[in-house]
Amino acid sequence: MSSNKKKREIKGLTRNQIAWRAAQDVTDGSYVNLGIGMPTLIADYVNPEKEIIYHSENGLLGMGPAPSSQNEDPDLINAGKLYVTLKAGGAYFDTSTSFCMMRGGHLTSVFMGAFQVSESGYLANWSTDDGILIPSVGGSMDLAIGTKDVRILMNHVTNEGKARIVRECTYPLTAKSVVSRIYTDLAIIDVTERGLMVCEIVDGLDFDELQGLTDATLSLANNWSILKIPEI
Amino acid sequence: MSSNKKKREIKGLTRNQIAWRAAQDVTDGSYVNLGIGMPTLIADYVNPEKEIIYHSENGLLGMGPAPSSQNEDPDLINAGKLYVTLKAGGAYFDTSTSFCMMRGGHLTSVFMGAFQVSESGYLANWSTDDGILIPSVGGSMDLAIGTKDVRILMNHVTNEGKARIVRECTYPLTAKSVVSRIYTDLAIIDVTERGLMVCEIVDGLDFDELQGLTDATLSLANNWSILKIPEI
Amino acid sequence: MIDKRKKSIEESLDGLLKDGVTLLIGGFGDSGAPFELMQGVLTAGFRDLTIVSNNAGTGDRGIAALLEAGLVKKVICSYPRSSGAYVIERMYKEGAVELEVVPQGTLVERIRCGGAGLGGFYTPTGIGTPMAEGKEVKIIKGREYILEEALFGDIALIKAAVADRWGNLLYTKASRNFGPVMATSASRTIVQVCKTVELGCLNPEAIVTPGIFVDQIVEVRADNEF
Amino acid sequence: MIDKRKKSIEESLDGLLKDGVTLLIGGFGDSGAPFELMQGVLTAGFRDLTIVSNNAGTGDRGIAALLEAGLVKKVICSYPRSSGAYVIERMYKEGAVELEVVPQGTLVERIRCGGAGLGGFYTPTGIGTPMAEGKEVKIIKGREYILEEALFGDIALIKAAVADRWGNLLYTKASRNFGPVMATSASRTIVQVCKTVELGCLNPEAIVTPGIFVDQIVEVRADNEF
């Protein structure tokens, strides 16, 4: 984790711990899309007493966990092209219907990765525009613009230690003013009308240190707390 | 029939005979929409050796004839709200898909009624704009603009003896430049780049008399013939 | 647990209706028309309703009953003329109700646009006709099109054949018509169904309306049997 | 009699391909991708193809094989990056192929527009991003939208599970993806299916693609069993 490289040894969250924390915020009865990568891990940590209907952009609602290896079906995959299952009550549909759900605001929440989030909730998560990665947008723009509640999971800084939470995105945008909450290895930050409000910080890191790792201006929420995660 | 009111007794076609003649032009293997009224009769006169797939705008392909009275189903009706059946191979779908078929040019032919057709193939068949009938457009504009081959069945003149084939439509338009062929009780007329070409005329009526019943300018096709219909 | 089933028509409508709301009402003629839900709207008695539907009611029930009771400010439909449509015909002639007549394909596409999060679309339907009056016309690849805007409702009232507790729907034959599109394009979608089944009973390949588009289900044992 | 069944991949493509045509190719990754039809296109060897598909091929087969053979002028897709997408990545960096990247929802909606006879639509997707560059932006009811135009193909190549001789189609699970929309939006739609059945065997309530959108069917006995 990038935070390990800081002067003082701060124990940032692992990928699984970030996913665990995000999973606590998934509401019972909601329709949720989990982006490729870290967000996909969230489903493993949602309280099984909650009934969540997972959407996959390639045409599934009611997606279930990965099958056993004998039950893998090349026509039953998620948007990350990983094998999945379908729960009782699930449905298949075409891409047009799937994006009607996404762009039409029918999903409750989407959890996505990001390269950068700005203090106005602008999102950049599809292209680094560096000529290294071939530009690939997939469903990210439709998800970001269409979903009422867009939540981002990412490390607080890049592998090179650069801030990802920025005054203005320097990478190509995915969408403007869409992010509602950011989960990083160091903190949980809400995007509000009064700016970025820090709700939770990992133990051992103080607010000024967090601000030092952040390009955008942060505020500490009145009811902030220590970000507590079980060992996973 | 209006033509009976003319000076000389010309035997114009009956509604069923007009439908019979139109039925001869329905091509094997085609996708056909039959409008409300006279066009609906066409299906009865198509050679049963032809396989025709009938479309109904309310969400049917592969529509079959009316059922026996014991088998009437209020959820199996055509666009005219008459009871129909579904043939083997038929399909049900929603209105959006139905109009994708219509406006997207997927039907082979549509046969409709009309108030007026102009010499440029402009069609007026949805409103007389007289304050008597409540304006009602239904699927007529989508059918007319979307279908490659629009054929009109109507009496040559109104009940009052006024021409329906006109230089310019005076009634509100349904669509511009869409009609390809007109079947009337007196003649068959093609709408071509060189104007209205009379292909067939009922026995006993000469071209000048037909022109006299027509506001638009007609031409006689080189290969014109007598419009011959069996007794029905 | 997700359970969209309500015990009665009243419960399914409770708290949703108010004066001035826009209702999307399914059906093509009587086929697919949610008569019991419309009766519930009549009983609730809220006024200045805007009704979006393919037709405008016949006889004395459904949309005709809402019109007759003076609850309707405006009807947006494609085909109000029908055998037995005497209520809308009279009220239209008297100027007692606003009427916006829209080509059927434009009507369903406008509703779909609302549900799909799109702002509008360019259609060739209506070019050169009164439907184009006051609307932007654009030439795209040499062809003329009219701009039509999305149509979104406060409440969609539709009828389906079978539902499960997640709100997945199947319809019967041609009663499907406007149901699947209207379900997508309202703040709340309420569905009267002939039958509810256990989760997992519906074939996931054959579900017509996925439950995400449905908010409430109420079982009405109708004349349609399954 | 209507019989859309062809005896072989070659027969199903016969006379349709030529240099410069636009192909709509179904699939999301490998799921729903019509590999045998693409092999037929490769064998036919026509050049300067424009390919519209969600992805741009992985490994050495399908779209990757068409690219590697130098037959493709342009790819319009949403997500060319994938594990194993080395052919498109190399050719993109070399400038050996034009690449137009389109948001997936915009891609499918542009194709749907073509099939539905519409000229274009206004989408909020891409506002404020490079996707909006050079495009008309319009404010409708206070929200910004981008104008996107219809996308129509010369030939659609898709894969389905089951067909009858009228061309009615069922798909398998998530392999459905772009198939139903692409089928509507090409001058000719060719479908490789795992199985054909007699007319009347498919439930008319469950047909996903009505045969009107399909021109030719070819049975390819694939690894998918029914």
mmCIF file of N, CA, C and O in Angstrom, chain C residues 107-157:
data_model
loop_
_atom_site.group_PDB
_atom_site.id
_atom_site.type_symbol
_atom_site.label_atom_id
_atom_site.label_comp_id
_atom_site.label_asym_id
_atom_site.label_seq_id
_atom_site.Cartn_x
_atom_site.Cartn_y
_atom_site.Cartn_z
ATOM 1 N N LEU C 107 -45.080 8.460 -29.202
ATOM 2 C CA LEU C 107 -45.523 8.369 -27.809
ATOM 3 C C LEU C 107 -44.702 7.336 -27.047
ATOM 4 O O LEU C 107 -44.149 7.617 -25.980
ATOM 5 N N VAL C 108 -44.598 6.145 -27.611
ATOM 6 C CA VAL C 108 -43.887 5.081 -26.883
ATOM 7 C C VAL C 108 -42.397 5.393 -26.808
ATOM 8 O O VAL C 108 -41.739 5.094 -25.796
ATOM 9 N N GLU C 109 -41.854 6.029 -27.837
ATOM 10 C CA GLU C 109 -40.424 6.359 -27.833
ATOM 11 C C GLU C 109 -40.123 7.487 -26.839
ATOM 12 O O GLU C 109 -39.081 7.481 -26.192
ATOM 13 N N ARG C 110 -41.030 8.436 -26.719
ATOM 14 C CA ARG C 110 -40.846 9.502 -25.727
ATOM 15 C C ARG C 110 -40.834 8.909 -24.315
ATOM 16 O O ARG C 110 -40.045 9.315 -23.458
ATOM 17 N N ILE C 111 -41.720 7.955 -24.085
ATOM 18 C CA ILE C 111 -41.771 7.317 -22.768
ATOM 19 C C ILE C 111 -40.496 6.499 -22.540
ATOM 20 O O ILE C 111 -39.883 6.557 -21.474
ATOM 21 N N ARG C 112 -40.086 5.765 -23.580
ATOM 22 C CA ARG C 112 -38.851 4.983 -23.450
ATOM 23 C C ARG C 112 -37.658 5.886 -23.132
ATOM 24 O O ARG C 112 -36.806 5.563 -22.301
ATOM 25 N N CYS C 113 -37.580 7.027 -23.812
ATOM 26 C CA CYS C 113 -36.514 8.010 -23.580
ATOM 27 C C CYS C 113 -36.449 8.401 -22.108
ATOM 28 O O CYS C 113 -35.358 8.482 -21.531
ATOM 29 N N GLY C 114 -37.614 8.678 -21.526
ATOM 30 C CA GLY C 114 -37.654 9.041 -20.116
ATOM 31 C C GLY C 114 -37.068 7.942 -19.251
ATOM 32 O O GLY C 114 -36.245 8.188 -18.372
ATOM 33 N N GLY C 115 -37.467 6.726 -19.518
ATOM 34 C CA GLY C 115 -37.002 5.591 -18.726
ATOM 35 C C GLY C 115 -35.546 5.264 -18.940
ATOM 36 O O GLY C 115 -34.892 4.673 -18.080
ATOM 37 N N ALA C 116 -35.018 5.638 -20.100
ATOM 38 C CA ALA C 116 -33.634 5.312 -20.445
ATOM 39 C C ALA C 116 -32.670 6.447 -20.108
ATOM 40 O O ALA C 116 -31.485 6.371 -20.421
ATOM 41 N N GLY C 117 -33.188 7.514 -19.494
ATOM 42 C CA GLY C 117 -32.311 8.615 -19.100
ATOM 43 C C GLY C 117 -31.850 9.485 -20.255
ATOM 44 O O GLY C 117 -30.870 10.208 -20.138
ATOM 45 N N LEU C 118 -32.557 9.421 -21.368
ATOM 46 C CA LEU C 118 -32.223 10.243 -22.534
ATOM 47 C C LEU C 118 -33.119 11.484 -22.554
ATOM 48 O O LEU C 118 -34.222 11.473 -22.021
ATOM 49 N N GLY C 119 -32.621 12.539 -23.204
ATOM 50 C CA GLY C 119 -33.375 13.790 -23.214
ATOM 51 C C GLY C 119 -34.387 13.892 -24.328
ATOM 52 O O GLY C 119 -35.435 14.537 -24.186
ATOM 53 N N GLY C 120 -34.106 13.271 -25.451
ATOM 54 C CA GLY C 120 -34.995 13.348 -26.596
ATOM 55 C C GLY C 120 -34.392 12.620 -27.775
ATOM 56 O O GLY C 120 -33.306 12.033 -27.664
ATOM 57 N N PHE C 121 -35.117 12.654 -28.893
ATOM 58 C CA PHE C 121 -34.667 11.896 -30.069
ATOM 59 C C PHE C 121 -35.202 12.569 -31.324
ATOM 60 O O PHE C 121 -36.137 13.380 -31.263
ATOM 61 N N TYR C 122 -34.602 12.236 -32.436
ATOM 62 C CA TYR C 122 -35.031 12.758 -33.733
ATOM 63 C C TYR C 122 -35.762 11.675 -34.502
ATOM 64 O O TYR C 122 -35.196 10.624 -34.794
ATOM 65 N N THR C 123 -37.035 11.956 -34.815
ATOM 66 C CA THR C 123 -37.843 10.989 -35.548
ATOM 67 C C THR C 123 -38.296 11.578 -36.882
ATOM 68 O O THR C 123 -38.588 12.777 -36.970
ATOM 69 N N PRO C 124 -38.387 10.748 -37.915
ATOM 70 C CA PRO C 124 -38.923 11.223 -39.192
ATOM 71 C C PRO C 124 -40.452 11.302 -39.162
ATOM 72 O O PRO C 124 -41.051 11.920 -40.045
ATOM 73 N N THR C 125 -41.061 10.695 -38.165
ATOM 74 C CA THR C 125 -42.522 10.623 -38.098
ATOM 75 C C THR C 125 -43.104 12.006 -37.856
ATOM 76 O O THR C 125 -42.731 12.664 -36.886
ATOM 77 N N GLY C 126 -43.994 12.423 -38.717
ATOM 78 C CA GLY C 126 -44.663 13.701 -38.545
ATOM 79 C C GLY C 126 -44.077 14.826 -39.375
ATOM 80 O O GLY C 126 -44.643 15.931 -39.382
ATOM 81 N N ILE C 127 -42.971 14.575 -40.050
ATOM 82 C CA ILE C 127 -42.388 15.623 -40.913
ATOM 83 C C ILE C 127 -43.426 16.046 -41.959
ATOM 84 O O ILE C 127 -44.054 15.203 -42.596
ATOM 85 N N GLY C 128 -43.624 17.346 -42.090
ATOM 86 C CA GLY C 128 -44.583 17.867 -43.076
ATOM 87 C C GLY C 128 -46.022 17.833 -42.591
ATOM 88 O O GLY C 128 -46.938 18.112 -43.351
ATOM 89 N N THR C 129 -46.223 17.456 -41.329
ATOM 90 C CA THR C 129 -47.584 17.326 -40.799
ATOM 91 C C THR C 129 -47.769 18.296 -39.632
ATOM 92 O O THR C 129 -46.802 18.890 -39.162
ATOM 93 N N PRO C 130 -49.005 18.402 -39.142
ATOM 94 C CA PRO C 130 -49.233 19.284 -37.979
ATOM 95 C C PRO C 130 -48.424 18.863 -36.750
ATOM 96 O O PRO C 130 -48.207 19.684 -35.853
ATOM 97 N N MET C 131 -47.971 17.610 -36.704
ATOM 98 C CA MET C 131 -47.186 17.138 -35.558
ATOM 99 C C MET C 131 -45.845 17.857 -35.456
ATOM 100 O O MET C 131 -45.201 17.820 -34.408
ATOM 101 N N ALA C 132 -45.390 18.434 -36.554
ATOM 102 C CA ALA C 132 -44.076 19.094 -36.560
ATOM 103 C C ALA C 132 -44.156 20.541 -36.107
ATOM 104 O O ALA C 132 -43.126 21.169 -35.864
ATOM 105 N N GLU C 133 -45.385 21.062 -35.991
ATOM 106 C CA GLU C 133 -45.537 22.488 -35.688
ATOM 107 C C GLU C 133 -44.883 22.862 -34.365
ATOM 108 O O GLU C 133 -45.120 22.226 -33.340
ATOM 109 N N GLY C 134 -44.052 23.878 -34.402
ATOM 110 C CA GLY C 134 -43.406 24.368 -33.194
ATOM 111 C C GLY C 134 -42.249 23.523 -32.722
ATOM 112 O O GLY C 134 -41.688 23.775 -31.663
ATOM 113 N N LYS C 135 -41.896 22.498 -33.510
ATOM 114 C CA LYS C 135 -40.800 21.624 -33.079
ATOM 115 C C LYS C 135 -39.564 21.841 -33.938
ATOM 116 O O LYS C 135 -39.661 22.173 -35.117
ATOM 117 N N GLU C 136 -38.397 21.615 -33.309
ATOM 118 C CA GLU C 136 -37.144 21.739 -34.043
ATOM 119 C C GLU C 136 -37.051 20.650 -35.105
ATOM 120 O O GLU C 136 -37.347 19.485 -34.843
ATOM 121 N N VAL C 137 -36.680 21.051 -36.319
ATOM 122 C CA VAL C 137 -36.437 20.085 -37.387
ATOM 123 C C VAL C 137 -34.947 20.099 -37.696
ATOM 124 O O VAL C 137 -34.334 21.156 -37.793
ATOM 125 N N LYS C 138 -34.360 18.923 -37.801
ATOM 126 C CA LYS C 138 -32.923 18.821 -38.101
ATOM 127 C C LYS C 138 -32.726 17.847 -39.253
ATOM 128 O O LYS C 138 -33.426 16.838 -39.354
ATOM 129 N N ILE C 139 -31.767 18.175 -40.101
ATOM 130 C CA ILE C 139 -31.416 17.260 -41.188
ATOM 131 C C ILE C 139 -30.194 16.461 -40.766
ATOM 132 O O ILE C 139 -29.158 17.024 -40.411
ATOM 133 N N ILE C 140 -30.361 15.155 -40.714
ATOM 134 C CA ILE C 140 -29.260 14.259 -40.353
ATOM 135 C C ILE C 140 -29.051 13.307 -41.527
ATOM 136 O O ILE C 140 -29.986 12.625 -41.958
ATOM 137 N N LYS C 141 -27.850 13.275 -42.033
ATOM 138 C CA LYS C 141 -27.515 12.434 -43.200
ATOM 139 C C LYS C 141 -28.546 12.603 -44.312
ATOM 140 O O LYS C 141 -29.018 11.634 -44.918
ATOM 141 N N GLY C 142 -28.956 13.861 -44.522
ATOM 142 C CA GLY C 142 -29.809 14.165 -45.673
ATOM 143 C C GLY C 142 -31.298 13.948 -45.471
ATOM 144 O O GLY C 142 -32.089 14.186 -46.377
ATOM 145 N N ARG C 143 -31.687 13.501 -44.279
ATOM 146 C CA ARG C 143 -33.106 13.240 -44.039
ATOM 147 C C ARG C 143 -33.612 14.170 -42.940
ATOM 148 O O ARG C 143 -32.894 14.449 -41.989
ATOM 149 N N GLU C 144 -34.872 14.596 -43.072
ATOM 150 C CA GLU C 144 -35.458 15.492 -42.071
ATOM 151 C C GLU C 144 -36.014 14.719 -40.877
ATOM 152 O O GLU C 144 -36.681 13.688 -41.061
ATOM 153 N N TYR C 145 -35.755 15.258 -39.704
ATOM 154 C CA TYR C 145 -36.272 14.661 -38.466
ATOM 155 C C TYR C 145 -36.821 15.750 -37.552
ATOM 156 O O TYR C 145 -36.361 16.887 -37.579
ATOM 157 N N ILE C 146 -37.768 15.353 -36.708
ATOM 158 C CA ILE C 146 -38.339 16.237 -35.687
ATOM 159 C C ILE C 146 -37.747 15.872 -34.333
ATOM 160 O O ILE C 146 -37.627 14.686 -34.012
ATOM 161 N N LEU C 147 -37.424 16.881 -33.525
ATOM 162 C CA LEU C 147 -36.991 16.618 -32.154
ATOM 163 C C LEU C 147 -38.203 16.355 -31.269
ATOM 164 O O LEU C 147 -39.131 17.167 -31.208
ATOM 165 N N GLU C 148 -38.195 15.255 -30.603
ATOM 166 C CA GLU C 148 -39.231 14.917 -29.621
ATOM 167 C C GLU C 148 -38.556 14.696 -28.272
ATOM 168 O O GLU C 148 -37.513 14.058 -28.206
ATOM 169 N N GLU C 149 -39.161 15.226 -27.216
ATOM 170 C CA GLU C 149 -38.541 15.149 -25.897
ATOM 171 C C GLU C 149 -39.091 13.989 -25.058
ATOM 172 O O GLU C 149 -40.194 13.509 -25.275
ATOM 173 N N ALA C 150 -38.278 13.591 -24.095
ATOM 174 C CA ALA C 150 -38.637 12.504 -23.186
ATOM 175 C C ALA C 150 -39.913 12.823 -22.420
ATOM 176 O O ALA C 150 -40.204 13.983 -22.119
ATOM 177 N N LEU C 151 -40.666 11.794 -22.116
ATOM 178 C CA LEU C 151 -41.908 11.918 -21.352
ATOM 179 C C LEU C 151 -41.797 10.989 -20.146
ATOM 180 O O LEU C 151 -41.616 9.782 -20.297
ATOM 181 N N PHE C 152 -41.856 11.580 -18.962
ATOM 182 C CA PHE C 152 -41.643 10.836 -17.729
ATOM 183 C C PHE C 152 -42.862 11.046 -16.841
ATOM 184 O O PHE C 152 -43.400 12.152 -16.782
ATOM 185 N N GLY C 153 -43.317 10.014 -16.178
ATOM 186 C CA GLY C 153 -44.509 10.126 -15.350
ATOM 187 C C GLY C 153 -44.200 10.094 -13.865
ATOM 188 O O GLY C 153 -43.127 9.649 -13.448
ATOM 189 N N ASP C 154 -45.159 10.568 -13.067
ATOM 190 C CA ASP C 154 -45.031 10.388 -11.626
ATOM 191 C C ASP C 154 -45.332 8.940 -11.250
ATOM 192 O O ASP C 154 -44.639 8.339 -10.434
ATOM 193 N N ILE C 155 -46.377 8.413 -11.858
ATOM 194 C CA ILE C 155 -46.811 7.060 -11.517
ATOM 195 C C ILE C 155 -47.168 6.333 -12.807
ATOM 196 O O ILE C 155 -47.852 6.892 -13.669
ATOM 197 N N ALA C 156 -46.671 5.103 -12.947
ATOM 198 C CA ALA C 156 -47.119 4.245 -14.042
ATOM 199 C C ALA C 156 -48.052 3.193 -13.470
ATOM 200 O O ALA C 156 -47.749 2.590 -12.433
ATOM 201 N N LEU C 157 -49.185 3.014 -14.115
ATOM 202 C CA LEU C 157 -50.148 1.978 -13.721
ATOM 203 C C LEU C 157 -50.228 0.983 -14.868
ATOM 204 O O LEU C 157 -50.647 1.340 -15.978
#
